[in-house]
mmCIF file of C-alpha atoms in Angstrom:
data_model
loop_
_atom_site.group_PDB
_atom_site.id
_atom_site.type_symbol
_atom_site.label_atom_id
_atom_site.label_comp_id
_atom_site.label_asym_id
_atom_site.label_seq_id
_atom_site.Cartn_x
_atom_site.Cartn_y
_atom_site.Cartn_z
ATOM 1 C CA VAL A 1 -148.328 -9.189 62.472
ATOM 2 C CA GLY A 2 -145.458 -11.429 63.590
ATOM 3 C CA LEU A 3 -145.524 -13.559 60.467
ATOM 4 C CA ALA A 4 -145.590 -10.466 58.208
ATOM 5 C CA ALA A 5 -142.694 -8.887 60.129
ATOM 6 C CA PHE A 6 -140.710 -12.120 59.877
ATOM 7 C CA SER A 7 -141.428 -12.368 56.161
ATOM 8 C CA ARG A 8 -140.188 -8.813 55.537
ATOM 9 C CA PHE A 9 -137.134 -9.466 57.660
ATOM 10 C CA LEU A 10 -136.319 -12.649 55.689
ATOM 11 C CA SER A 11 -136.838 -10.831 52.431
ATOM 12 C CA TRP A 12 -134.522 -8.091 53.517
ATOM 13 C CA LEU A 13 -131.898 -10.702 54.570
ATOM 14 C CA LEU A 14 -132.170 -12.483 51.271
ATOM 15 C CA SER A 15 -131.785 -9.245 49.284
ATOM 16 C CA LYS A 16 -128.761 -8.019 51.306
ATOM 17 C CA TYR A 17 -126.974 -11.278 52.264
ATOM 18 C CA HIS A 18 -128.322 -13.955 49.884
ATOM 19 C CA PRO A 19 -125.573 -16.590 50.110
ATOM 20 C CA GLN A 20 -125.133 -16.337 53.888
ATOM 21 C CA THR A 21 -128.965 -16.434 54.526
ATOM 22 C CA ILE A 22 -129.377 -19.471 52.210
ATOM 23 C CA ALA A 23 -126.515 -21.240 54.084
ATOM 24 C CA VAL A 24 -128.179 -20.642 57.431
ATOM 25 C CA LEU A 25 -131.514 -21.802 56.203
ATOM 26 C CA ILE A 26 -130.017 -24.923 54.730
ATOM 27 C CA GLY A 27 -128.232 -25.518 58.032
ATOM 28 C CA PHE A 28 -131.618 -25.242 59.854
ATOM 29 C CA LEU A 29 -133.166 -27.807 57.452
ATOM 30 C CA ILE A 30 -130.246 -30.263 57.769
ATOM 31 C CA GLY A 31 -130.362 -29.840 61.570
ATOM 32 C CA SER A 32 -134.018 -30.645 61.669
ATOM 33 C CA LEU A 33 -133.563 -33.975 59.918
ATOM 34 C CA TYR A 34 -132.388 -35.437 63.151
ATOM 35 C CA VAL A 35 -135.790 -34.814 64.616
ATOM 36 C CA ILE A 36 -138.041 -35.696 61.716
ATOM 37 C CA TRP A 37 -136.065 -38.670 60.472
ATOM 38 C CA PRO A 38 -138.584 -41.599 60.258
ATOM 39 C CA TYR A 39 -136.291 -44.416 61.345
ATOM 40 C CA GLN A 40 -135.607 -44.076 65.057
ATOM 41 C CA HIS A 41 -135.221 -46.319 68.039
ATOM 42 C CA ARG A 42 -137.455 -44.666 70.570
ATOM 43 C CA ASP A 43 -137.613 -45.412 74.316
ATOM 44 C CA PHE A 44 -140.807 -44.487 76.236
ATOM 45 C CA VAL A 45 -141.674 -44.470 79.923
ATOM 46 C CA GLU A 46 -145.308 -45.159 80.773
ATOM 47 C CA GLN A 47 -146.953 -42.554 83.029
ATOM 48 C CA VAL A 48 -150.390 -43.319 84.603
ATOM 49 C CA ARG A 49 -152.185 -39.925 84.315
ATOM 50 C CA ASP A 50 -155.586 -40.893 85.689
ATOM 51 C CA VAL A 51 -157.221 -43.835 87.466
ATOM 52 C CA GLU A 52 -160.907 -44.329 87.446
ATOM 53 C CA VAL A 53 -162.629 -47.121 89.421
ATOM 54 C CA VAL A 54 -165.713 -48.634 87.815
ATOM 55 C CA TYR A 55 -167.700 -51.828 88.135
ATOM 56 C CA LEU A 56 -166.528 -54.760 85.927
ATOM 57 C CA THR A 57 -169.857 -54.698 84.176
ATOM 58 C CA ASN A 58 -169.241 -51.200 82.986
ATOM 59 C CA PRO A 59 -169.298 -50.956 79.129
ATOM 60 C CA LYS A 60 -165.880 -49.245 79.117
ATOM 61 C CA ALA A 61 -164.364 -52.120 81.250
ATOM 62 C CA GLN A 62 -166.006 -54.744 79.094
ATOM 63 C CA GLU A 63 -164.616 -53.124 75.945
ATOM 64 C CA LEU A 64 -161.117 -53.165 77.389
ATOM 65 C CA LEU A 65 -161.545 -56.790 78.462
ATOM 66 C CA GLU A 66 -162.642 -57.853 74.969
ATOM 67 C CA ASN A 67 -160.213 -55.619 73.047
ATOM 68 C CA PRO A 68 -156.746 -55.039 74.593
ATOM 69 C CA PRO A 69 -155.446 -51.429 74.060
ATOM 70 C CA ASN A 70 -152.821 -50.515 71.479
ATOM 71 C CA THR A 71 -149.884 -49.642 73.655
ATOM 72 C CA ASN A 72 -148.037 -47.959 70.758
ATOM 73 C CA LEU A 73 -150.384 -44.938 70.930
ATOM 74 C CA PRO A 74 -149.224 -41.811 72.712
ATOM 75 C CA GLU A 75 -152.098 -42.146 75.219
ATOM 76 C CA TYR A 76 -154.345 -45.099 75.880
ATOM 77 C CA GLU A 77 -156.535 -46.752 78.525
ATOM 78 C CA ARG A 78 -155.937 -50.114 80.123
ATOM 79 C CA LEU A 79 -157.372 -52.195 82.939
ATOM 80 C CA GLY A 80 -155.634 -52.054 86.342
ATOM 81 C CA GLU A 81 -156.188 -54.071 89.443
ATOM 82 C CA ILE A 82 -159.525 -55.740 90.167
ATOM 83 C CA SER A 83 -160.850 -55.195 93.714
ATOM 84 C CA ASN A 84 -163.284 -57.605 95.253
ATOM 85 C CA ALA A 85 -161.766 -60.322 92.899
ATOM 86 C CA GLU A 86 -162.977 -63.062 95.210
ATOM 87 C CA SER A 87 -166.595 -62.073 94.720
ATOM 88 C CA ASN A 88 -168.804 -64.563 92.904
ATOM 89 C CA PHE A 89 -170.717 -61.905 91.131
ATOM 90 C CA ASP A 90 -169.239 -59.651 88.368
ATOM 91 C CA GLU A 91 -171.671 -56.961 89.373
ATOM 92 C CA MET A 92 -169.751 -56.606 92.744
ATOM 93 C CA LYS A 93 -166.195 -56.633 91.292
ATOM 94 C CA GLN A 94 -164.616 -53.260 90.676
ATOM 95 C CA VAL A 95 -161.675 -52.540 88.302
ATOM 96 C CA GLU A 96 -159.287 -49.681 87.807
ATOM 97 C CA ILE A 97 -159.263 -48.084 84.368
ATOM 98 C CA GLU A 98 -155.862 -46.335 83.991
ATOM 99 C CA THR A 99 -155.197 -43.571 81.482
ATOM 100 C CA VAL A 100 -151.579 -44.112 80.403
ATOM 101 C CA LYS A 101 -149.341 -41.678 78.590
ATOM 102 C CA ASN A 102 -146.206 -42.838 76.785
ATOM 103 C CA LYS A 103 -143.572 -40.195 77.321
ATOM 104 C CA LEU A 104 -140.558 -40.188 74.992
ATOM 105 C CA ILE A 105 -137.276 -40.322 76.925
ATOM 106 C CA LYS A 106 -134.783 -41.315 74.326
ATOM 107 C CA SER A 107 -134.599 -41.301 70.451
ATOM 108 C CA GLU A 108 -131.729 -42.560 68.302
ATOM 109 C CA PRO A 109 -131.970 -42.218 64.510
ATOM 110 C CA TYR A 110 -130.627 -45.001 62.341
ATOM 111 C CA VAL A 111 -130.300 -45.907 58.705
ATOM 112 C CA PRO A 112 -132.109 -49.162 57.862
ATOM 113 C CA GLY A 113 -129.775 -52.000 57.166
ATOM 114 C CA TRP A 114 -126.719 -49.861 57.861
ATOM 115 C CA LEU A 115 -125.902 -47.389 60.669
ATOM 116 C CA GLY A 116 -127.414 -48.059 64.032
ATOM 117 C CA SER A 117 -129.735 -50.873 62.899
ATOM 118 C CA LYS A 118 -130.548 -53.571 65.398
ATOM 119 C CA PRO A 119 -131.554 -57.150 64.822
ATOM 120 C CA GLY A 120 -135.321 -57.496 64.478
ATOM 121 C CA ASP A 121 -135.826 -53.919 63.088
ATOM 122 C CA ASP A 122 -138.675 -53.927 60.560
ATOM 123 C CA PRO A 123 -138.735 -50.419 59.065
ATOM 124 C CA ASN A 124 -141.050 -49.386 56.335
ATOM 125 C CA VAL A 125 -138.262 -48.432 53.854
ATOM 126 C CA TRP A 126 -140.537 -48.070 50.921
ATOM 127 C CA GLY A 127 -142.942 -45.800 52.898
ATOM 128 C CA GLY A 128 -139.886 -43.563 53.672
ATOM 129 C CA ILE A 129 -138.703 -43.507 50.074
ATOM 130 C CA ILE A 130 -142.234 -42.635 48.777
ATOM 131 C CA GLY A 131 -142.412 -39.866 51.363
ATOM 132 C CA ILE A 132 -139.161 -38.412 50.238
ATOM 133 C CA LEU A 133 -140.205 -38.551 46.585
ATOM 134 C CA ILE A 134 -143.577 -36.820 47.389
ATOM 135 C CA GLY A 135 -141.664 -34.162 49.201
ATOM 136 C CA ILE A 136 -139.326 -33.572 46.270
ATOM 137 C CA LEU A 137 -142.257 -33.527 43.831
ATOM 138 C CA MET A 138 -144.010 -30.927 46.046
ATOM 139 C CA VAL A 139 -140.955 -28.748 46.183
ATOM 140 C CA GLY A 140 -140.524 -28.954 42.415
ATOM 141 C CA GLY A 141 -144.171 -28.305 41.829
ATOM 142 C CA LEU A 142 -144.126 -25.198 43.997
ATOM 143 C CA ASP A 143 -140.988 -24.066 42.215
ATOM 144 C CA LYS A 144 -142.759 -24.413 38.781
ATOM 145 C CA LEU A 145 -145.780 -22.562 40.173
ATOM 146 C CA ARG A 146 -143.563 -19.765 41.408
ATOM 147 C CA ASP A 147 -141.932 -19.368 37.973
ATOM 148 C CA LYS A 148 -145.236 -18.875 36.169
#
């Protein structure tokens, strides 16, 4: 019901106030570029959401020992402190498995090789260009389908 009402309202706006409505919609799109821009310097803070204490011989603990977690994920598990570390037997040692969430605290868009770039940046420029071209082709294709 809400989507249908919004669609009718938008159609009414476009029929009565076409230039103004288009200007507002373009403004919304340009304003959203700040959020969806692929090249951004992002600062995160790690928040430990859950701590589970297991024996060091636990399969989950062994997996984390053998394969360190990818800390670039929004949420991941890592090994915490080992209790009974002085024990001679691994079966007696316990380890904390922490569930960590990366919370975004700051995001600054930049243009690769120009505005806001920092030394050591390695942006995927071709991936961004290809994404832009795919978006343009999709909009053009939808426009052609609409005209038929």
